[in-house]
Coordinates of C-alpha atoms in Angstrom, one line a residue:
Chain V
X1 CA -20.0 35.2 20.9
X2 CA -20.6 33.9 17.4
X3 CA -19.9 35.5 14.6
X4 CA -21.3 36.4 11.8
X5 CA -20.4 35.2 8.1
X6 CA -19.3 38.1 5.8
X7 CA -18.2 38.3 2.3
X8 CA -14.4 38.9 2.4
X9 CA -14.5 35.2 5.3
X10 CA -16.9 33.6 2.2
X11 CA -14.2 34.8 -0.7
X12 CA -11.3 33.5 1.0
X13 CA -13.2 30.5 1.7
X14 CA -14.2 29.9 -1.5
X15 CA -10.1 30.4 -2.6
X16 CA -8.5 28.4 0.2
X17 CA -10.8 25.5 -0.3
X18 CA -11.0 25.6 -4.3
X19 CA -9.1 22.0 -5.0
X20 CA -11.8 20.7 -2.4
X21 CA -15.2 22.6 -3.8
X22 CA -13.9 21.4 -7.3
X23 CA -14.3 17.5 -6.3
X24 CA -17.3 18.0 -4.4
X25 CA -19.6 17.3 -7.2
X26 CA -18.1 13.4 -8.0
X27 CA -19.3 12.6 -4.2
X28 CA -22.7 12.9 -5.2
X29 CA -22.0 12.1 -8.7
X30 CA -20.0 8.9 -7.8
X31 CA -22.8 7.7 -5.7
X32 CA -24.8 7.5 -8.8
X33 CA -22.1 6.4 -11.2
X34 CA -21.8 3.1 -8.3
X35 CA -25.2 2.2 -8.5
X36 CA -26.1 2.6 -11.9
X37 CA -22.6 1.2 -13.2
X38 CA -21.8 4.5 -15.2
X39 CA -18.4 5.9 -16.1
X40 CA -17.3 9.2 -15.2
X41 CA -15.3 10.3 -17.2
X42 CA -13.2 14.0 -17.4
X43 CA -13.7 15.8 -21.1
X44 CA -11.2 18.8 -22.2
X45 CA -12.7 19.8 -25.1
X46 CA -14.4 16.7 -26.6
X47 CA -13.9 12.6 -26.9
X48 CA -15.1 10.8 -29.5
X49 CA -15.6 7.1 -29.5
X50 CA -15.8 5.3 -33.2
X51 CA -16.7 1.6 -32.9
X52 CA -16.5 -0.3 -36.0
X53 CA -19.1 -2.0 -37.8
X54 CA -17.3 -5.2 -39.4
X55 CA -19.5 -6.7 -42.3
X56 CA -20.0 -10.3 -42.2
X57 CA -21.6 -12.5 -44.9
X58 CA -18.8 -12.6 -47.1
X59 CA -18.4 -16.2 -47.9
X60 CA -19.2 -17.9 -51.3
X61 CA -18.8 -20.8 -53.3
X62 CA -16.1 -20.5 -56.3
X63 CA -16.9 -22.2 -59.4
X64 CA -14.8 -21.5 -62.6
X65 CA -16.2 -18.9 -64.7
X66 CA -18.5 -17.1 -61.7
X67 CA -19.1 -13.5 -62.1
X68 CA -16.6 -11.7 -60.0
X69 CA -16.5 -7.8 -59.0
X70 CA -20.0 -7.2 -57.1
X71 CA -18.6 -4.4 -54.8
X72 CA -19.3 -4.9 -50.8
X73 CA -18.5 -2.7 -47.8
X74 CA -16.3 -4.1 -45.3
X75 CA -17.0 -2.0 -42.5
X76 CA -19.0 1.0 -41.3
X77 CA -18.1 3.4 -38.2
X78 CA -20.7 4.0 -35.3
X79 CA -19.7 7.1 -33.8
X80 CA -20.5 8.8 -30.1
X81 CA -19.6 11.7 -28.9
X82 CA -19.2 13.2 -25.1
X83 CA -18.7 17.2 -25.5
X84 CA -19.4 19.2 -22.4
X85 CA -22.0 21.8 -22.4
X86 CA -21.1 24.6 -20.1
X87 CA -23.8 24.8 -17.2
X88 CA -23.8 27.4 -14.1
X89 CA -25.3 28.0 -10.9
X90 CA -26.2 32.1 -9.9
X91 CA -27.3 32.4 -6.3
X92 CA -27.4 35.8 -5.0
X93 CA -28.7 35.9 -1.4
X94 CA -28.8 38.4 1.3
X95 CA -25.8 37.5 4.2
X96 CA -27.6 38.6 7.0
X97 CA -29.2 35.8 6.9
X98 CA -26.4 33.6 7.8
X99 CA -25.6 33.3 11.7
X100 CA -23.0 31.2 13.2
X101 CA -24.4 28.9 16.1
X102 CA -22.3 28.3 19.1
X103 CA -22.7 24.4 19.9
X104 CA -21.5 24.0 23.6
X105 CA -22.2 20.3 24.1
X106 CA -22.7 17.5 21.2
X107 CA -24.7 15.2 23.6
X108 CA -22.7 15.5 26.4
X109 CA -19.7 15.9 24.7
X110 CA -18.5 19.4 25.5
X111 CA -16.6 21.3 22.4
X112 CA -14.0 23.4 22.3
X113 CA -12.0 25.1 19.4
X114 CA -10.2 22.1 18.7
X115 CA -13.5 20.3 18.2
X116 CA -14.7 22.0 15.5
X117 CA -13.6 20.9 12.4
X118 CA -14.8 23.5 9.8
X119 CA -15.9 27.0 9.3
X120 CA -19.2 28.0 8.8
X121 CA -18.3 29.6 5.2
X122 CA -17.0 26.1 4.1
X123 CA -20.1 24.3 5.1
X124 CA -22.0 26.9 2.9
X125 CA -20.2 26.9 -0.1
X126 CA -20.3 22.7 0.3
X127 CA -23.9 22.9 0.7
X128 CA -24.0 24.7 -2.5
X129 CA -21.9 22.7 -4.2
X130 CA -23.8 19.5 -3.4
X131 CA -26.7 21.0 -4.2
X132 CA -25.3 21.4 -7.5
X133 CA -23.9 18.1 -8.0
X134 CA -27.6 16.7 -7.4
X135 CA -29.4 19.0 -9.9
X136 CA -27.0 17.2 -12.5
X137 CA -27.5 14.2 -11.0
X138 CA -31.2 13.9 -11.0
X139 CA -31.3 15.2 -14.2
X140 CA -28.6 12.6 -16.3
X141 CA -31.3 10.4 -17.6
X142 CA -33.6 13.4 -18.4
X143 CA -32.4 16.9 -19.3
X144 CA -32.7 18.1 -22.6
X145 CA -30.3 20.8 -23.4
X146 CA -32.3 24.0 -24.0
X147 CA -30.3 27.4 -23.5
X148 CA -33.4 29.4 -23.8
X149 CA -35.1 28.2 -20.6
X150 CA -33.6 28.4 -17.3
X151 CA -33.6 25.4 -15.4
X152 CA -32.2 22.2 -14.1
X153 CA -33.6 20.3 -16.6
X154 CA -32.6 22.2 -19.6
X155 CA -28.9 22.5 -18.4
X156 CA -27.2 20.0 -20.7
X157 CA -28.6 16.6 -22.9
X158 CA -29.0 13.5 -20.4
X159 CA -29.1 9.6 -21.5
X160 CA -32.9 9.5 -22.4
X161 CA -33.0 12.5 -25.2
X162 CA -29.6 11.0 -26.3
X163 CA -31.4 7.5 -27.2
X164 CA -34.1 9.4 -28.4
X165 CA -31.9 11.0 -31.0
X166 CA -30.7 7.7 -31.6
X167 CA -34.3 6.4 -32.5
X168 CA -35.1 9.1 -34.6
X169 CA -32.1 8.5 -36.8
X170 CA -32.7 5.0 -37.1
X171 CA -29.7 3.5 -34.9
X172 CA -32.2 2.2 -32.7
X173 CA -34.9 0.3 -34.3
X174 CA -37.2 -2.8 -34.1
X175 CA -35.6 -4.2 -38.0
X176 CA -32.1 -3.6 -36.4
X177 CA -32.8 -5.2 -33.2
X178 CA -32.6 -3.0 -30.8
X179 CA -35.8 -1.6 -29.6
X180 CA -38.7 -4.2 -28.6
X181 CA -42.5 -2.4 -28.5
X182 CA -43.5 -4.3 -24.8
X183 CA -46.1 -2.1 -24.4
X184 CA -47.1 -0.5 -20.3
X185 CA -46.3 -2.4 -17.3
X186 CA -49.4 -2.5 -15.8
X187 CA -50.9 -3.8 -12.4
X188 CA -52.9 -7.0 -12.7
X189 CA -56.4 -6.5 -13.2
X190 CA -57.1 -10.1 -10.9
X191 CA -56.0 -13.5 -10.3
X192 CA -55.5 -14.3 -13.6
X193 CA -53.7 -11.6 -15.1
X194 CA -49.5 -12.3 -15.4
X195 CA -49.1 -10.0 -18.4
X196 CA -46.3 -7.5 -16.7
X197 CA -44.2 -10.5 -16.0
X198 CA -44.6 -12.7 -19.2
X199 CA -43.8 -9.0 -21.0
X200 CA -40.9 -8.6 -19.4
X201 CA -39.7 -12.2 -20.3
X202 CA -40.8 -11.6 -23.8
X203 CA -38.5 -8.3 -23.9
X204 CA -35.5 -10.2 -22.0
X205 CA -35.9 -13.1 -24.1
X206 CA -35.3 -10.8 -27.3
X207 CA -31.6 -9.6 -26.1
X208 CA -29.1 -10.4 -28.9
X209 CA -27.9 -14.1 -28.2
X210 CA -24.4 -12.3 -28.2
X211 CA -25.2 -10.3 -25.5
X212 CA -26.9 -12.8 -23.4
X213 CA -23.0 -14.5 -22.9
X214 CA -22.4 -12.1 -20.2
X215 CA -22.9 -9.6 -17.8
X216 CA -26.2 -8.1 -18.4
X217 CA -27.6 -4.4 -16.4
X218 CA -30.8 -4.2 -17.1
X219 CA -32.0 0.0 -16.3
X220 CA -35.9 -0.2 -14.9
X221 CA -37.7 2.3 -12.7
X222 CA -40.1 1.1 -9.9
X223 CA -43.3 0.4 -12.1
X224 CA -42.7 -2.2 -14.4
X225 CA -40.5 -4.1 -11.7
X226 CA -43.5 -3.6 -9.4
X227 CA -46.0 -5.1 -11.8
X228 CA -44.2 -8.0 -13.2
X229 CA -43.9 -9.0 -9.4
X230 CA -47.6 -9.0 -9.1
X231 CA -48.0 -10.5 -12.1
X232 CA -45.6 -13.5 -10.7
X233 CA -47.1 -13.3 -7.5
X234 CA -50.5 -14.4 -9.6
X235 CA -48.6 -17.4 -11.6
X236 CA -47.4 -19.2 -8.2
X237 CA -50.4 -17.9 -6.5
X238 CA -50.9 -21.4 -5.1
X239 CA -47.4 -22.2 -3.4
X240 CA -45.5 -18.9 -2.8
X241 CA -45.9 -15.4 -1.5
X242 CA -42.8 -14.4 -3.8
X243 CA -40.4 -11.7 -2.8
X244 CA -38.4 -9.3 -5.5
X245 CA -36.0 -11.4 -5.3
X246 CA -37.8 -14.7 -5.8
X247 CA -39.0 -13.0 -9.1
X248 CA -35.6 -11.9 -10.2
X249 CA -34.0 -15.1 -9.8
X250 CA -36.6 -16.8 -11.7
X251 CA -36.6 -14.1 -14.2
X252 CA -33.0 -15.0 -15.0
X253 CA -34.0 -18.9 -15.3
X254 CA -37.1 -17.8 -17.5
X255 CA -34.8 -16.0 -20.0
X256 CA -31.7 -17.3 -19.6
X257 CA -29.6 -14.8 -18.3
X258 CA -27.7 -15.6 -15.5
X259 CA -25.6 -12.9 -14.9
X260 CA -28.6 -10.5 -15.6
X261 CA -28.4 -7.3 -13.1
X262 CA -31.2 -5.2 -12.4
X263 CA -30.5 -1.7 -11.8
X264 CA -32.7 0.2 -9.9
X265 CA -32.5 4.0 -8.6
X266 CA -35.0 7.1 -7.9
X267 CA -32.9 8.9 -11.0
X268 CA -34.5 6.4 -13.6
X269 CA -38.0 8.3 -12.8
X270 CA -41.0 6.8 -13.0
X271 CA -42.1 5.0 -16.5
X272 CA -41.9 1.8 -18.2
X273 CA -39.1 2.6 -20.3
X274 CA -36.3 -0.3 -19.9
X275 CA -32.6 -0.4 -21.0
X276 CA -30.9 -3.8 -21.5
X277 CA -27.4 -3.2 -22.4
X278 CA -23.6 -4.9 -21.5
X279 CA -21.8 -3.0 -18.3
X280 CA -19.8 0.2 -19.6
X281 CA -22.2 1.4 -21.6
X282 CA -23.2 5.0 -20.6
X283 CA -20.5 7.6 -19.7
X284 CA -20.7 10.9 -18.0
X285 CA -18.7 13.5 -19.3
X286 CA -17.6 16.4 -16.9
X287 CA -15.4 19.1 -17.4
X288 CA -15.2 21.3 -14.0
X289 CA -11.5 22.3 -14.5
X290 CA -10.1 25.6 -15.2
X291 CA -8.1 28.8 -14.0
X292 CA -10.9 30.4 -12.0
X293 CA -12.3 29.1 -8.8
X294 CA -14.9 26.4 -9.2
X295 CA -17.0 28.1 -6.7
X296 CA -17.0 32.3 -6.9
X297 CA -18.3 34.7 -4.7
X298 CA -19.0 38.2 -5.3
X299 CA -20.8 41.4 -4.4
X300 CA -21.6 42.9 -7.6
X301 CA -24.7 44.5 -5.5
X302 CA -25.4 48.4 -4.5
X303 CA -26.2 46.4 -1.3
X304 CA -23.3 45.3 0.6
X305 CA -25.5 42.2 2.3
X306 CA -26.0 40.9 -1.0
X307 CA -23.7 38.0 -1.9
X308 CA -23.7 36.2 -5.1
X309 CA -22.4 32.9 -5.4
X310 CA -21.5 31.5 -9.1
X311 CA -20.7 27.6 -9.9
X312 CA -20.0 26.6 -13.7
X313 CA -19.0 23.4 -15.1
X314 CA -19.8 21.2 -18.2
X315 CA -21.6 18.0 -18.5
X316 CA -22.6 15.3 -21.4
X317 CA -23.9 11.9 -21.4
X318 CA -23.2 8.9 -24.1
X319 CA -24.4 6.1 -24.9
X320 CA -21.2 4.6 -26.1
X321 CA -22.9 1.6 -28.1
X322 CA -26.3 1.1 -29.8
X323 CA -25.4 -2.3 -31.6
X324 CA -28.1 -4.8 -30.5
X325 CA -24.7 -6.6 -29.6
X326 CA -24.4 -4.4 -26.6
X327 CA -28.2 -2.8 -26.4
X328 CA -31.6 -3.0 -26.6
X329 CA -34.5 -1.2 -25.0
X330 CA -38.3 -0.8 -25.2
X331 CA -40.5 1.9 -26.7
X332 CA -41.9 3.2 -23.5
X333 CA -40.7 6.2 -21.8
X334 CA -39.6 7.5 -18.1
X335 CA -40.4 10.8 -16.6
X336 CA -38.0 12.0 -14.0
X337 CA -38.4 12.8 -10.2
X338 CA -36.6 15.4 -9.0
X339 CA -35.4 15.1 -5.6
X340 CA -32.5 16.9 -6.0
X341 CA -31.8 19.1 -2.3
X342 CA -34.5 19.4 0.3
X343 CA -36.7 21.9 -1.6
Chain H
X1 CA 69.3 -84.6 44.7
X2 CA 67.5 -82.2 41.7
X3 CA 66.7 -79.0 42.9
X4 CA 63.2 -77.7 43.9
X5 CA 62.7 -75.1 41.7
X6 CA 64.3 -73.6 38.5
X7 CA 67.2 -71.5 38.7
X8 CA 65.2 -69.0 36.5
X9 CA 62.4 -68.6 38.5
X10 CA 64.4 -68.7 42.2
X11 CA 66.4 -65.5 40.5
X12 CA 63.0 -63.8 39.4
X13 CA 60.9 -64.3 42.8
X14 CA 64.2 -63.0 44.2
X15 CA 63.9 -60.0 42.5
X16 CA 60.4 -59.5 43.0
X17 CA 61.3 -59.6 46.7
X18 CA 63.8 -56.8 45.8
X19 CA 61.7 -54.7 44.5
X20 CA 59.0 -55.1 47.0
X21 CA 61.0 -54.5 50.0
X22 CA 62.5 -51.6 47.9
X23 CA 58.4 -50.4 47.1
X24 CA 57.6 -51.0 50.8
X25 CA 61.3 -49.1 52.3
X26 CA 60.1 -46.0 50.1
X27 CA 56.3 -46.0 51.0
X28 CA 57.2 -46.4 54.9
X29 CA 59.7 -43.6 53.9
X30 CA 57.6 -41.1 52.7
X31 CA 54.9 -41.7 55.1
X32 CA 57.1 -41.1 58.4
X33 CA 55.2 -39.8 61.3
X34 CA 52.6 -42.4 60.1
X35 CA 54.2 -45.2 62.0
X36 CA 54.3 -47.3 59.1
X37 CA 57.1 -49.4 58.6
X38 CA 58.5 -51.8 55.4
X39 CA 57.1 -54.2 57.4
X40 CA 53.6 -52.7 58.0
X41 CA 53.2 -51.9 53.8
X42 CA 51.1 -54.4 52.3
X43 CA 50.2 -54.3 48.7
X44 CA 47.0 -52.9 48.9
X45 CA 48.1 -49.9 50.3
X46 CA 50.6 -49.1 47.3
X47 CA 47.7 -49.7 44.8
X48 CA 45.5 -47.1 47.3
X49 CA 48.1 -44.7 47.1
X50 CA 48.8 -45.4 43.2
X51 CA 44.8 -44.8 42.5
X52 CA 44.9 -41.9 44.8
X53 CA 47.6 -40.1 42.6
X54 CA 45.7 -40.6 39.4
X55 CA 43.3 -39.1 41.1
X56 CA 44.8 -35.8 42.1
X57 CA 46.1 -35.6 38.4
X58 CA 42.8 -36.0 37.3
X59 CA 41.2 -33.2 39.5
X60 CA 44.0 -31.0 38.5
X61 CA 43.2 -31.3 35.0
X62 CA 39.2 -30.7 35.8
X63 CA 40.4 -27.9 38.4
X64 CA 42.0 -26.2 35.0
X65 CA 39.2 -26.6 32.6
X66 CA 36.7 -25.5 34.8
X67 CA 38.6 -22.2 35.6
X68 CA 39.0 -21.6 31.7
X69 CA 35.1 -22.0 31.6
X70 CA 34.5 -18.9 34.4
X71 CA 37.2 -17.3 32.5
X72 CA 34.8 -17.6 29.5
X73 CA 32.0 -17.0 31.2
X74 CA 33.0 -13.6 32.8
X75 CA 34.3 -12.5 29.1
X76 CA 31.1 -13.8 27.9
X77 CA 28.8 -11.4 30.7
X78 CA 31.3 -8.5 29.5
X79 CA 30.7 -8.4 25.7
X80 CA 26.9 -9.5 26.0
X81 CA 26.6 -6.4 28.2
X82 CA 28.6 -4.6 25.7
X83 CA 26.2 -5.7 22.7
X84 CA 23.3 -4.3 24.7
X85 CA 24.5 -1.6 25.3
X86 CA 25.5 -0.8 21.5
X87 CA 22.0 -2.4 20.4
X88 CA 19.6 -0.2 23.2
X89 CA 21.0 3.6 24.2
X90 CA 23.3 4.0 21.8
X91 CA 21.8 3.6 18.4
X92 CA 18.6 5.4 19.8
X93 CA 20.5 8.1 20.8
X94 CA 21.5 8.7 17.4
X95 CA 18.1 8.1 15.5
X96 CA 16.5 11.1 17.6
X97 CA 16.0 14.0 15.2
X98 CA 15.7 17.3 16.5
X99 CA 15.1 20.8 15.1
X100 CA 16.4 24.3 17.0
X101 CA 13.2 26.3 15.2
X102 CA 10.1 27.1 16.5
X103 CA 7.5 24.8 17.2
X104 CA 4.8 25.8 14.6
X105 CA 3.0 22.5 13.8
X106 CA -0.5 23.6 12.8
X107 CA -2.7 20.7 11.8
X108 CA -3.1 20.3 7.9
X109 CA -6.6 20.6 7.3
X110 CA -8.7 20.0 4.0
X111 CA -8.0 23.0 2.2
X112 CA -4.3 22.4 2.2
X113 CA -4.9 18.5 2.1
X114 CA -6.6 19.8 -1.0
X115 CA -3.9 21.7 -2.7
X116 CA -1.4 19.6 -1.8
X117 CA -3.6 16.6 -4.1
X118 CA -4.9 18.7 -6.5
X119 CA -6.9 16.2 -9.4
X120 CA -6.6 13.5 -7.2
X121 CA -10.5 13.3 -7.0
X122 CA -10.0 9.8 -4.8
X123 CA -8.1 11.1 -2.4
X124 CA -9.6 14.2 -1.7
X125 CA -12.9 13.0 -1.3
X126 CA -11.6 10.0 1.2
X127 CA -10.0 13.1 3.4
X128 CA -13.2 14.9 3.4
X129 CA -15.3 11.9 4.0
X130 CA -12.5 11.1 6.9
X131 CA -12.3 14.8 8.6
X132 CA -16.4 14.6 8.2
X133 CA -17.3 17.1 5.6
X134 CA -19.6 15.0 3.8

């Protein structure tokens, strides 16, 4: 007969399987981290990163007799912090709900005990734990820490609102190099029209000559991509029906970036915004570690049935490097899509 | 009147005749019940009989070597069996570990996987991937 999932089967759970619960999150978030080329990276406390400015232009002529003693900097410190900010997850839901299935055959494949591989209270608690991890992971380009609302997207301070800090203090700026205005992406109006594409050569072709030597990710949502493509389509109208891929290879002639990459994933939102910048760049700080279980489950209820589950961990993003050496982007901005879970 | 042949040489064909009838006397000798006779002996039957004792000297000498080779041989058989024997039942015999405790040997699963990696994010999430929890 099957049984039914109580608190006390849930607790245990939730102890026996602890060192697995508390890794569950860097599945989903490694995913991510692949695709997008970010570094995870585990934070006690706080890291800080301090790259140094050198100043160049120091060379002059000597003549006898010059006037000596004009005081110069040598160097200046860029400095980028990852620190943490604690986040949670409160689920409080009535266990009746929860009902153990009996699965006799799997497609002809008759199970026994032996067969099956977990108990229902670990598939739970993983479900909520994925659940979690995808909150924070649709929300790394986008949240903007805000402890007085309640929600995924105010949980900690994603990459976006990080370089938007970094705009309004003036470490990302046209005069420094570092932020190109392109403008919208937008669809071709007819024929004629190959704006998208010739903007995004224009914004590739401004990269700093230092970073164009190597590797190159280049961060871009659907839209612009989309439209440039169109807008390529329309220039070799005539002789090709051109594929993504027919446009991203001769985007890297056009510019002259051959080891460009173009990183594309649902997370980036939707938006013209675009991030050039060398591979390493952005880090994702995570502190999940600590004496309590990573996953808790309690009954704090008058009502026995009522269980709550309670998840806490920290996360912070960085951008590690702003120097038009190692970044530029545009002036446009994303919104994200949340797709995080199946509701 | 000079004579017809050396002294010299009359004495040595003399001699040779000695010896021959002495070489034919002891062949018809030894092969009594034959019917030969001193007579009967020509030369050709002394160099058969010469070639024929080489002969069994030879064979003799084979007959030895070739018992010192099954000699060898059987030795050989011996220690190769003994060699297998040493190599094969023996030596596995003494590998075999065996415990006089209960047979308890639950499966580990991923809880215990877990605990038993704790941190090691890599590993835990290739076991869970691997027993099919995500």
């Amino acid at each position: 007969m099957p049984k039914a999932v109580n608190i006390d089967g849930l607790s245990r759970a939730a102890i026996t399987y602890n060192n697995v619960l508390r890794e569950l999150p860097y599945f989903k978030l490694n995913e991510i981290a692949k695709n997008l080329r970010l570094n995870i990276i585990s934070v006690q406390g706080e890291d800080v990163l301090i790259s140094k400015r050198r100043k160049a232009g120091v060379l002059r002529p000597y003549s006898p007799g010059l006037t000596l003693g004009n005081e110069q900097e040598l160097m200046k410190f860029f400095e980028a912090k990852l620190k943490p900010e604690l986040t949670y997850a409160e689920i409080n839901e009535n266990i009746t709900s929860y009902k153990e299935k009996k699965v006799i055959s799997n497609q002809g494949e008759m199970l026994d005990n032996k067969s099956k591989k977990h108990p229902l209270e670990l598939i739970i608690l993983r479900d909520l734990v994925i659940s979690y991890a995808e909150d924070v992971a649709f929300q790394l380009f986008f949240a903007e820490r805000d402890e007085a609302i309640l929600s995924p997207s105010t949980a900690f301070t994603g990459f976006n609102p990080r370089l938007d800090i970094l705009v309004a203090a003036g470490e990302i700026s046209a005069a420094k190099g570092n932020l190109k205005t392109t403008g919208t992406f937008d669809v071709p109006v007819d024929e004629t029209d190959t704006d998208a594409y010739l903007k995004l050569v224009d914004f590739l072709s401004s990269a700093h000559p230092l970073m164009r030597k190597g590797e190159c990710l280049l961060y871009a949502a659907d839209k612009p991509l989309k439209a440039a493509l169109k807008a390529y389509t329309n220039i070799v109208r005539y002789h090709q029906n051109p594929t993504m891929e027919d446009m991203l290879n001769k985007l890297r002639s056009d510019v002259e970036l051959p080891n460009l990459q173009v990183l594309r994933d649902p997370i980036l939102g939707t938006g013209d915004r675009l991030s050039l910048m060398v591979p390493g760049n952005l880090d994702l700080g995570v502190n999940n570690e600590g004496d309590a279980g990573f996953v808790q489950v309690r009954n704090p209820y008058k009502d026995p049935n009522i269980v709550q589950y309670w998840i806490q961990a920290a996360y912070d993003t960085r951008v590690n490097d702003v120097h038009p050496k190692f970044f530029m982007m545009n002036e446009q901005v994303n919104t994200g899509v949340n797709l995080a879970g199946d509701y | 009147m000079s004579k017809f042949i050396k002294d010299s040489t009359y004495n040595a064909l003399v001699a040779a005749r000695d010896n021959w009838n002495t070489v034919a006397a002891h062949v018809a000798k030894s092969g009594d019940g034959e019917g030969l006779t001193a007579e009967t002996v020509t030369p050709q039957m002394v160099i058969d009989a010469l070639e024929a004792e080489s002969d069994n000297a030879q064979n003799a000498e084979l007959q030895a070597a070739l018992d010192r080779i099954r000699v060898l041989e059987s030795e050989k058989t011996s220690l190769t069996e003994q060699v297998a024997n040493l190599q094969g039942s023996a030596g596995e015999e003494t590998a075999v570990i065996t415990s006089t405790g209960e047979p308890k040997g639950e499966k580990e699963n991923i809880g215990s996987f877990a605990d038993k990696h704790a941190g090691d994010t890599a590993s835990i999430l290739a076991e869970a991937k691997k027993e099919g929890l995500i």
